[in-house]
XYZ file of C-alpha atoms in Angstrom:
629
model
C -23.783 -0.704 25.962
C -22.555 1.598 28.239
C -20.276 0.713 31.258
C -21.507 1.060 35.081
C -18.796 4.701 34.766
C -20.977 6.099 32.446
C -24.215 5.192 33.667
C -22.588 7.773 37.289
C -22.331 9.909 34.888
C -25.861 9.976 33.262
C -27.512 9.668 37.014
C -25.045 12.313 38.585
C -26.389 15.462 35.518
C -29.422 14.086 35.639
C -29.051 13.271 31.465
C -32.157 10.871 30.616
C -30.201 7.762 28.609
C -30.202 7.371 25.490
C -32.282 3.628 23.584
C -31.035 5.347 20.491
C -32.117 6.736 17.781
C -35.110 6.566 15.016
C -33.935 7.035 11.038
C -35.814 8.349 7.995
C -33.920 7.026 5.541
C -34.830 10.147 2.310
C -33.964 13.067 3.772
C -30.439 14.516 3.745
C -30.956 15.635 7.745
C -34.414 17.444 8.408
C -36.955 16.842 6.562
C -37.726 19.265 3.306
C -39.680 22.103 5.595
C -37.737 21.891 8.658
C -38.570 19.143 12.405
C -41.868 19.730 14.465
C -42.932 18.872 16.779
C -42.929 14.982 16.802
C -42.833 14.783 12.821
C -39.568 15.238 12.312
C -36.802 13.163 10.044
C -35.557 11.507 13.021
C -36.544 10.917 16.458
C -34.512 9.774 20.104
C -36.148 7.052 22.574
C -34.640 8.376 25.885
C -35.460 6.823 28.545
C -38.601 8.006 30.758
C -39.057 9.283 33.908
C -41.345 5.988 34.988
C -42.297 3.227 33.293
C -44.882 3.006 30.760
C -43.723 -0.626 29.117
C -47.012 -3.081 29.376
C -46.274 -7.151 29.344
C -49.025 -9.185 28.385
C -51.087 -11.103 30.797
C -54.641 -13.035 30.717
C -56.208 -13.592 27.806
C -60.669 -14.579 27.770
C -61.648 -16.484 24.819
C -65.117 -15.224 23.174
C -67.214 -12.800 23.906
C -67.107 -13.342 27.653
C -68.262 -10.101 30.097
C -64.644 -10.028 30.816
C -63.480 -8.572 27.150
C -66.248 -6.221 26.130
C -64.050 -4.894 29.906
C -60.631 -5.049 28.685
C -61.958 -3.548 25.376
C -64.243 -0.591 27.004
C -61.043 0.149 30.238
C -59.318 2.657 28.492
C -56.991 2.014 31.498
C -56.830 -1.504 30.409
C -54.536 -2.138 27.098
C -55.590 -5.297 25.295
C -55.497 -6.592 21.695
C -58.348 -7.866 20.821
C -58.311 -11.010 17.693
C -61.616 -11.674 15.457
C -62.090 -14.972 14.816
C -65.474 -14.302 12.984
C -68.604 -12.173 14.254
C -69.727 -14.714 17.451
C -65.345 -15.524 18.572
C -63.499 -13.214 19.248
C -59.966 -13.297 21.535
C -59.042 -10.913 23.738
C -55.620 -10.473 25.135
C -55.238 -8.330 28.728
C -52.127 -6.300 29.085
C -50.709 -5.314 32.324
C -48.358 -2.490 33.608
C -44.326 -3.529 33.055
C -42.121 -1.318 35.095
C -38.501 -2.538 33.581
C -39.308 -1.091 29.547
C -40.479 1.231 28.369
C -42.955 1.755 24.764
C -41.985 3.614 22.065
C -45.411 3.642 19.245
C -44.729 5.414 15.819
C -46.763 5.394 13.362
C -49.099 7.729 10.707
C -51.360 8.884 13.221
C -51.597 12.852 15.055
C -52.829 11.215 17.862
C -51.516 11.326 21.457
C -50.365 8.214 21.685
C -48.529 7.803 18.615
C -44.677 9.334 19.636
C -43.101 9.692 16.352
C -45.218 10.729 12.922
C -44.332 8.708 10.051
C -45.715 10.156 6.549
C -45.032 7.835 3.269
C -41.618 9.516 1.833
C -41.434 10.480 -1.657
C -38.057 10.052 -3.717
C -36.477 12.935 -3.894
C -39.338 15.437 -2.398
C -38.651 19.048 -2.143
C -41.557 20.574 -0.295
C -43.912 18.573 2.661
C -46.445 19.681 -1.546
C -43.964 17.234 -3.071
C -44.775 14.489 -0.039
C -48.999 14.039 0.019
C -49.513 11.774 -1.535
C -52.940 10.907 -2.467
C -53.459 6.974 -0.090
C -50.782 6.782 2.489
C -49.527 2.879 2.974
C -48.723 3.411 6.557
C -50.671 2.361 8.786
C -52.062 4.970 11.077
C -50.437 3.274 14.640
C -48.102 0.936 12.503
C -45.609 -0.752 15.478
C -44.700 0.068 19.250
C -40.985 -0.702 20.288
C -39.896 -1.700 23.844
C -37.033 -0.642 26.004
C -35.423 -2.729 28.532
C -34.573 0.184 31.321
C -31.885 -2.124 32.114
C -28.593 -2.186 30.824
C -28.263 -3.718 28.382
C -31.170 -1.892 26.847
C -32.536 -3.743 24.569
C -34.799 -2.765 22.446
C -37.609 -5.311 20.292
C -40.290 -3.716 18.208
C -43.426 -5.147 18.013
C -46.137 -4.841 14.629
C -48.889 -2.746 15.071
C -49.473 -0.132 18.446
C -52.258 1.048 20.570
C -54.580 3.590 19.835
C -56.286 6.235 21.992
C -58.181 3.764 24.005
C -55.574 1.366 24.149
C -55.913 -0.841 21.935
C -55.227 -3.526 19.120
C -57.814 -4.468 17.113
C -57.017 -7.491 14.245
C -59.716 -7.853 11.710
C -62.171 -10.679 10.501
C -59.829 -10.651 7.536
C -56.700 -9.697 8.841
C -53.757 -13.100 9.308
C -53.822 -14.352 12.655
C -53.149 -17.958 14.234
C -52.783 -19.578 17.496
C -49.296 -20.314 18.157
C -47.267 -23.484 19.416
C -47.897 -21.952 23.474
C -51.906 -21.798 22.508
C -51.655 -17.874 21.790
C -52.159 -15.971 19.782
C -50.764 -13.481 17.446
C -51.077 -11.982 13.704
C -49.343 -9.561 11.443
C -50.899 -6.545 10.369
C -52.440 -4.789 6.673
C -49.276 -4.102 5.190
C -46.661 -5.836 7.755
C -43.650 -4.650 9.303
C -40.732 -5.484 7.382
C -37.050 -5.451 10.095
C -33.680 -6.317 8.531
C -30.417 -6.488 10.510
C -27.215 -5.996 8.759
C -23.910 -8.821 9.127
C -21.441 -6.949 11.211
C -22.873 -4.826 12.683
C -23.492 -0.820 10.487
C -20.156 -0.317 10.485
C -17.323 -0.184 6.812
C -17.529 -3.994 6.956
C -20.911 -4.327 7.483
C -23.009 -6.280 4.536
C -26.958 -6.304 3.993
C -28.855 -8.857 6.164
C -32.320 -10.570 4.902
C -35.767 -8.844 4.803
C -38.084 -10.994 7.923
C -41.980 -10.100 8.596
C -42.899 -9.232 11.865
C -45.866 -9.899 13.695
C -48.159 -8.803 16.738
C -46.424 -10.471 19.490
C -42.513 -10.071 17.714
C -42.632 -13.714 16.527
C -39.516 -13.551 13.266
C -41.458 -14.281 9.833
C -40.337 -15.156 5.921
C -41.931 -12.635 3.577
C -45.501 -13.528 2.834
C -45.781 -13.261 -1.107
C -47.178 -9.817 -1.212
C -47.350 -7.596 1.218
C -50.857 -7.856 2.023
C -51.768 -11.772 1.442
C -54.060 -13.037 4.709
C -51.320 -16.394 4.224
C -48.788 -15.090 6.988
C -45.046 -16.794 5.772
C -43.108 -19.505 7.516
C -41.487 -18.718 11.030
C -37.650 -17.475 9.989
C -35.950 -19.689 12.373
C -38.020 -22.526 13.830
C -39.823 -23.524 10.200
C -36.073 -24.685 8.648
C -35.488 -27.353 11.394
C -38.241 -28.086 11.883
C -38.864 -28.628 7.899
C -34.777 -30.458 8.207
C -36.022 -32.654 10.713
C -39.516 -34.075 9.252
C -37.644 -34.545 6.086
C -34.364 -36.625 8.533
C -37.656 -38.834 10.206
C -39.145 -39.075 6.396
C -35.711 -40.994 5.648
C -34.979 -42.320 7.961
C -38.797 -43.725 8.376
C -38.108 -45.251 4.404
C -34.301 -47.019 5.426
C -36.286 -48.837 8.564
C -39.432 -49.884 6.014
C -36.853 -51.069 2.954
C -35.590 -53.561 5.620
C -38.240 -54.127 6.938
C -39.583 -56.196 4.311
C -35.622 -57.213 2.801
C -35.687 -59.353 5.961
C -39.441 -59.966 5.423
C -38.255 -61.382 2.768
C -35.617 -62.403 2.951
C -37.177 -64.762 5.311
C -39.255 -66.081 3.091
C -36.153 -67.557 0.030
C -34.654 -69.181 2.500
C -38.097 -70.810 3.542
C -38.905 -71.317 -0.275
C -35.141 -73.111 -0.637
C -35.197 -75.558 2.197
C -38.868 -76.451 -1.110
C -37.666 -78.436 -3.746
C -41.845 -78.375 -5.947
C -42.250 -76.437 -8.725
C -43.903 -73.846 -7.585
C -42.001 -73.229 -4.569
C -38.372 -73.064 -7.279
C -41.264 -70.411 -8.843
C -41.888 -68.243 -5.372
C -38.409 -67.841 -4.987
C -37.345 -66.441 -8.228
C -39.516 -64.065 -7.799
C -38.680 -63.393 -3.985
C -35.272 -63.957 -5.510
C -36.306 -59.920 -8.179
C -38.217 -58.908 -5.131
C -34.686 -59.057 -3.685
C -32.270 -57.291 -5.723
C -34.678 -54.639 -5.273
C -35.264 -54.637 -2.415
C -31.120 -53.760 -1.853
C -30.962 -51.336 -4.675
C -33.316 -49.454 -2.740
C -31.688 -50.471 0.554
C -28.452 -48.597 -0.572
C -30.304 -45.643 -2.784
C -31.909 -44.885 1.071
C -28.750 -44.990 2.676
C -27.433 -42.346 0.594
C -29.950 -40.358 0.472
C -29.782 -39.719 4.325
C -26.231 -40.201 4.922
C -26.138 -37.049 2.536
C -28.473 -35.459 4.567
C -26.062 -35.661 6.969
C -23.561 -34.184 6.299
C -25.584 -31.396 5.185
C -26.679 -31.528 8.430
C -22.940 -30.595 9.857
C -22.821 -28.009 7.227
C -26.151 -26.099 8.945
C -24.966 -23.514 10.949
C -26.519 -24.540 14.912
C -29.415 -22.420 16.220
C -28.990 -19.986 19.226
C -32.644 -21.348 20.429
C -32.335 -24.628 20.569
C -28.767 -23.944 21.979
C -30.585 -22.779 24.916
C -33.309 -24.688 25.547
C -30.573 -27.692 25.600
C -28.656 -25.809 27.512
C -30.838 -25.271 30.710
C -31.914 -28.608 30.421
C -28.323 -29.885 31.545
C -27.712 -29.802 35.391
C -23.920 -30.857 35.345
C -20.450 -28.358 34.147
C -18.872 -30.172 30.451
C -16.236 -30.745 32.242
C -12.793 -31.589 29.935
C -11.620 -35.258 30.948
C -8.061 -35.046 32.702
C -5.465 -37.940 32.995
C -6.142 -37.913 37.269
C -9.106 -36.483 38.769
C -8.963 -33.554 41.109
C -10.691 -33.707 44.328
C -13.559 -31.587 45.385
C -10.735 -29.106 48.007
C -8.700 -29.155 44.633
C -10.421 -28.157 41.937
C -12.722 -25.378 44.769
C -9.081 -23.896 45.160
C -8.469 -24.567 40.820
C -11.616 -22.631 40.490
C -10.896 -19.670 42.963
C -7.138 -18.616 42.518
C -8.716 -18.715 38.553
C -11.852 -15.964 40.060
C -9.930 -14.227 41.865
C -7.142 -12.972 38.938
C -9.217 -12.735 35.848
C -12.821 -11.759 37.070
C -13.010 -9.122 35.914
C -12.127 -10.346 32.455
C -14.427 -12.995 33.271
C -17.716 -10.031 33.418
C -16.571 -8.527 30.230
C -17.184 -11.137 28.444
C -20.241 -12.065 30.061
C -21.766 -8.702 28.267
C -21.017 -9.416 25.598
C -23.644 -9.304 22.798
C -22.368 -9.921 19.455
C -20.622 -12.906 17.862
C -17.772 -11.110 17.288
C -18.002 -9.276 19.329
C -17.271 -12.692 22.154
C -14.710 -14.703 19.164
C -12.182 -11.658 19.472
C -12.240 -11.053 23.049
C -11.929 -15.179 23.231
C -9.242 -14.523 20.385
C -7.314 -11.770 22.801
C -7.955 -14.400 26.329
C -8.126 -17.705 25.477
C -7.026 -18.615 29.079
C -11.092 -17.655 29.056
C -12.316 -21.417 27.575
C -12.183 -22.683 30.200
C -14.547 -24.785 33.184
C -14.297 -21.650 35.679
C -15.152 -19.094 33.318
C -18.662 -20.826 32.627
C -18.877 -21.689 36.063
C -18.589 -18.790 37.199
C -20.760 -17.345 34.944
C -23.728 -19.551 36.325
C -23.065 -18.216 40.260
C -23.643 -14.553 38.164
C -27.058 -15.923 36.414
C -27.848 -16.399 40.201
C -26.318 -13.292 41.350
C -28.219 -11.208 39.098
C -31.472 -13.424 39.187
C -32.157 -12.917 43.224
C -30.957 -8.736 42.513
C -34.270 -8.469 39.738
C -31.812 -7.915 37.439
C -33.400 -10.339 34.816
C -32.260 -8.553 31.546
C -29.300 -8.784 32.610
C -29.151 -11.859 33.635
C -30.421 -13.121 30.254
C -27.762 -11.586 28.531
C -25.096 -13.606 31.287
C -27.072 -16.750 31.081
C -27.232 -16.593 26.384
C -22.951 -16.140 26.752
C -23.386 -19.356 29.617
C -24.939 -21.228 27.840
C -22.215 -20.005 24.959
C -19.105 -21.271 26.828
C -20.655 -24.142 27.644
C -21.036 -25.555 24.388
C -17.352 -24.702 23.206
C -16.941 -26.807 26.607
C -19.141 -29.950 25.134
C -17.721 -29.488 21.572
C -14.125 -30.107 23.077
C -15.099 -32.457 24.742
C -16.773 -34.455 21.551
C -14.153 -33.705 19.462
C -11.507 -34.836 22.612
C -9.396 -31.692 22.453
C -8.542 -29.254 24.616
C -12.080 -26.226 23.975
C -9.263 -23.948 23.455
C -8.225 -25.516 20.050
C -11.659 -25.241 19.125
C -13.876 -22.126 20.445
C -13.462 -21.121 17.358
C -14.639 -23.952 15.109
C -17.800 -23.883 17.932
C -18.680 -19.028 15.948
C -17.662 -20.421 12.314
C -20.846 -22.769 12.431
C -22.728 -20.790 15.141
C -25.280 -18.897 13.219
C -25.127 -14.664 12.969
C -27.658 -13.391 11.826
C -30.010 -12.835 14.827
C -33.452 -13.719 13.521
C -35.119 -11.846 16.821
C -37.395 -8.708 16.976
C -34.022 -7.557 18.456
C -33.310 -4.150 16.712
C -29.584 -4.212 16.477
C -26.751 -0.892 15.246
C -28.054 -0.358 11.809
C -32.095 -2.730 11.960
C -33.709 -1.350 8.781
C -37.465 -0.826 9.355
C -40.068 -0.839 6.787
C -43.569 0.485 7.284
C -44.866 0.140 3.711
C -44.553 3.638 2.690
C -41.355 4.530 4.505
C -38.408 3.199 5.364
C -36.365 3.597 9.106
C -32.951 2.954 10.352
C -32.320 2.161 14.300
C -29.379 3.107 15.684
C -28.569 2.396 18.121
C -26.797 4.553 21.645
C -23.131 3.309 21.114
C -23.587 3.149 17.916
C -23.650 7.109 17.328
C -21.144 7.420 19.369
C -18.400 6.152 16.365
C -20.749 7.976 13.593
C -19.632 11.737 12.956
C -21.569 14.500 13.429
C -22.228 17.049 11.980
C -19.310 18.793 12.889
C -17.208 16.838 11.173
C -19.218 16.802 7.817
C -18.812 20.402 7.587
C -14.972 20.023 8.770
C -14.327 18.049 5.166
C -17.022 20.231 3.302
C -14.996 22.935 4.034
C -11.509 20.988 3.585
C -12.913 20.321 0.002
C -13.459 24.062 -0.102
C -10.049 24.721 0.861
C -8.505 22.487 -1.531
C -10.085 24.928 -4.162
C -10.806 22.139 -6.748
C -11.866 23.647 -10.140
C -14.153 23.440 -12.817
C -11.406 21.847 -16.311
C -12.760 23.899 -18.995
C -14.080 27.668 -17.232
C -10.974 27.557 -15.085
C -14.333 29.052 -12.003
C -13.203 27.330 -8.122
C -15.725 25.295 -6.943
C -17.540 25.063 -3.326
C -19.928 22.999 -1.794
C -22.256 24.314 -0.157
C -23.470 25.952 3.246
C -24.869 22.595 4.478
C -27.627 25.306 5.551
C -28.514 25.301 1.796
C -28.320 21.898 0.670
C -31.165 21.935 -1.273
C -30.955 25.346 -3.231
C -27.971 25.300 -6.343
C -24.852 27.706 -5.741
C -23.215 29.222 -8.816
C -20.742 27.171 -7.653
C -21.821 24.735 -7.054
C -19.852 21.067 -8.564
C -21.289 19.183 -11.141
C -21.233 15.780 -12.235
C -21.074 13.681 -15.514
C -22.764 10.536 -13.428
C -20.989 7.937 -16.510
C -17.447 9.101 -16.218
C -17.312 10.913 -13.085
C -15.606 14.367 -14.382
C -17.156 16.483 -12.283
C -17.206 19.973 -13.063
C -19.217 23.606 -12.929
C -22.459 24.699 -14.848
C -22.432 24.964 -18.504
C -24.993 25.951 -21.202
C -22.172 23.996 -23.768
C -23.445 21.989 -26.580
C -26.658 22.510 -28.961
C -30.205 23.282 -27.770
C -31.428 19.569 -28.016
C -28.300 18.261 -26.075
C -28.942 21.539 -23.103
C -32.296 19.992 -22.489
C -31.837 15.969 -23.150
C -31.400 13.746 -19.757
C -27.703 12.761 -21.384
C -25.944 15.044 -21.602
C -21.675 14.997 -22.663
C -18.355 15.605 -21.049
C -15.886 17.951 -21.904
C -13.285 16.059 -20.966
C -13.641 12.172 -22.067
C -16.449 13.089 -24.671
C -18.264 9.778 -22.664
C -22.971 10.838 -22.443
C -24.821 10.089 -19.521
C -26.239 12.386 -16.885
C -25.160 15.922 -15.785
C -26.855 17.049 -11.983
C -25.617 18.951 -9.077
C -23.744 17.479 -6.178
C -24.873 17.757 -2.972
C -23.515 17.196 0.419
C -25.131 14.091 2.388
C -25.617 15.652 5.988
C -27.414 13.113 7.931
C -25.067 11.486 9.636
C -26.487 8.622 10.697
C -26.697 6.802 7.528
C -22.333 6.835 8.040
C -20.541 3.401 8.101
C -17.617 4.967 8.496
C -15.466 9.353 9.430
C -13.922 8.799 4.951
C -13.818 11.270 3.403
C -16.575 11.995 0.571
C -14.967 11.126 -2.803
C -18.208 9.484 -4.462
C -21.783 9.889 -5.190
C -24.870 8.016 -5.721
C -25.666 7.903 -9.211
C -29.071 9.609 -10.475
C -29.444 11.898 -7.619
C -26.017 13.411 -6.694
C -25.239 12.884 -2.537
C -21.952 12.807 -2.119
C -20.331 10.352 1.182
C -17.478 7.683 1.212
C -17.245 5.548 -1.022
C -17.401 2.636 2.156
C -21.724 4.149 3.173
C -21.907 4.466 -1.556
C -20.804 0.335 -1.363
C -23.269 0.087 1.103
C -25.576 1.724 1.178
C -26.220 0.032 -2.975
C -25.601 -3.353 -1.963
C -28.759 -2.663 0.615
C -32.529 -4.469 -1.281
C -35.657 -1.209 0.174
C -39.024 -2.928 -0.388
C -41.433 -0.401 -2.630
C -44.741 -1.049 -3.587
C -46.145 -4.588 -1.779
C -43.237 -7.083 -3.866
C -40.536 -5.145 -5.376
C -36.986 -4.287 -4.076
C -34.636 -1.508 -5.474
C -31.633 -0.308 -3.982
C -32.600 3.623 -2.943
C -30.145 7.162 -2.247
C -30.461 6.996 1.834
C -30.679 10.925 1.699
C -33.273 11.003 -0.316
C -34.820 7.950 -1.553
C -34.347 7.965 -4.944
C -33.446 4.185 -6.536
C -30.046 4.205 -7.790
C -29.115 3.557 -11.357
C -26.129 2.567 -13.407
C -23.967 -0.644 -12.342
C -22.845 -0.105 -9.132
C -25.239 2.661 -8.446
C -22.311 5.027 -7.328
C -19.328 7.710 -9.327
C -15.743 7.864 -7.866
C -15.394 12.441 -8.427
C -12.815 13.446 -9.760
C -11.700 16.198 -9.032
C -9.363 19.521 -10.639
C -7.134 20.846 -8.820
C -6.158 25.038 -8.840
C -4.198 25.684 -11.428
C -2.370 27.786 -9.595
């Protein structure tokens, strides 16, 4: 997010606003033979001089003349859903002045902004990357960025071709949504994973989801190209839980109805003294005992379900709908009711004192940031803040700043629900806002890209870094300083006593005579040597002269792609088996990330070369020996 001061500086110096960057996993700073044109290892998304975004407009059903015209019109963007040979649904897209569109894919045609080819693990030249048949779509996906702060970026499967069309054939997975709109998935799909706790040293891997053509989020299909789509990630869980409760309540009601009916019949038969009545009464009493047991079982299941419901994280979508459906503010109960004049004066005094702080809270996007800010400013947890945020929303909507309005509206809902929670618990709002953030769902299951989001195109994985995230990322200059600092310490081979040195970052693929090598089983760093018998030298494993442990013996390379680092720590650890060196926090994070591989498998890999990690942890701590003099 850019501050107003940053925006003014950007406008005055004519420097384009940067939305973020896409970095291809598997390349250590550049493509093997260098970055050229639209084919590069990282691609910056900047604000365009003129907006080129599009948004859905008219829907045409069947092969009508209007639909045919939309498909043939090169100035009209459209998505075509072929349901059968006799029926096609065409959705026209119109120009959107508030967004910029960027397209990613394998094609080198004009509409593609960022050309991505299949990543071959450990490739050293472009010839190594030429696969027999690419699995990346020619027009894989598109990213839509808001031109106004907070510059939200959203990803959608499929991109528009040279004719400004997206075609989903008869065999493609597609369906009609609940609001009568069309949606679908591409052949191999576009997968996205949002990290938890942002892209920081405290980051944890999220859950992989699939993004549809319209930007909806789904669980993964059984296989990458299966025609049956996954479940809608967020709403499906709620609907399933709701259905379970309805079924339990229905079963409980039916059981009570039957028990009531049996009890009524028993009372009638108890009055009658005939033999037939006694026999029937005995049967009904046995049935009554069975129904009472069934009733207890239903009550127990329903109670367990309610307990699970209380433990469930709250859903952002339902919070939003619920919040705006109410037209009253959630007011903290007070012993003495205030007059309208007193309320107005109290609101005016509060806003004059804390207006800047309220506006800052309204612009926060992450749950963790909101919780921390309210922890530092608990006086903001009150009705006056919620009221002022509502006024902010109205003002922003009048000014046609829709993206900002949506952001502030989200924070308004957050504050309103904290107040609602306090009222239901009959406590001060300041005493329960932490409980709200503990219960609220942290994972943001939308198509909105956040710092550190991973995008998999079935053949290449991309890392999304926001402009704000890159500002806190170590630079190449910083990495070069770390390299020089290690070399200045003059690490030595513990056996040969020759000084070791990491080669220049420009020569990151050429083995140098002073290159440090490591035994990956123990972490001891040596210079290259030919000790041992010929069978050992030719094999994959060698014995460390220091500790006698056997394991792979590989050269060490400094990780040169700064965008992959989660912190600015010293390069003390190396990935196994490739030998790329970076900080401890960075190797720990990437060793936990399950990257898609093939059609239905996942494994952790080195971000600098895409080679699969081996060993128990996937990395090793390096043990250097200093100079003996």
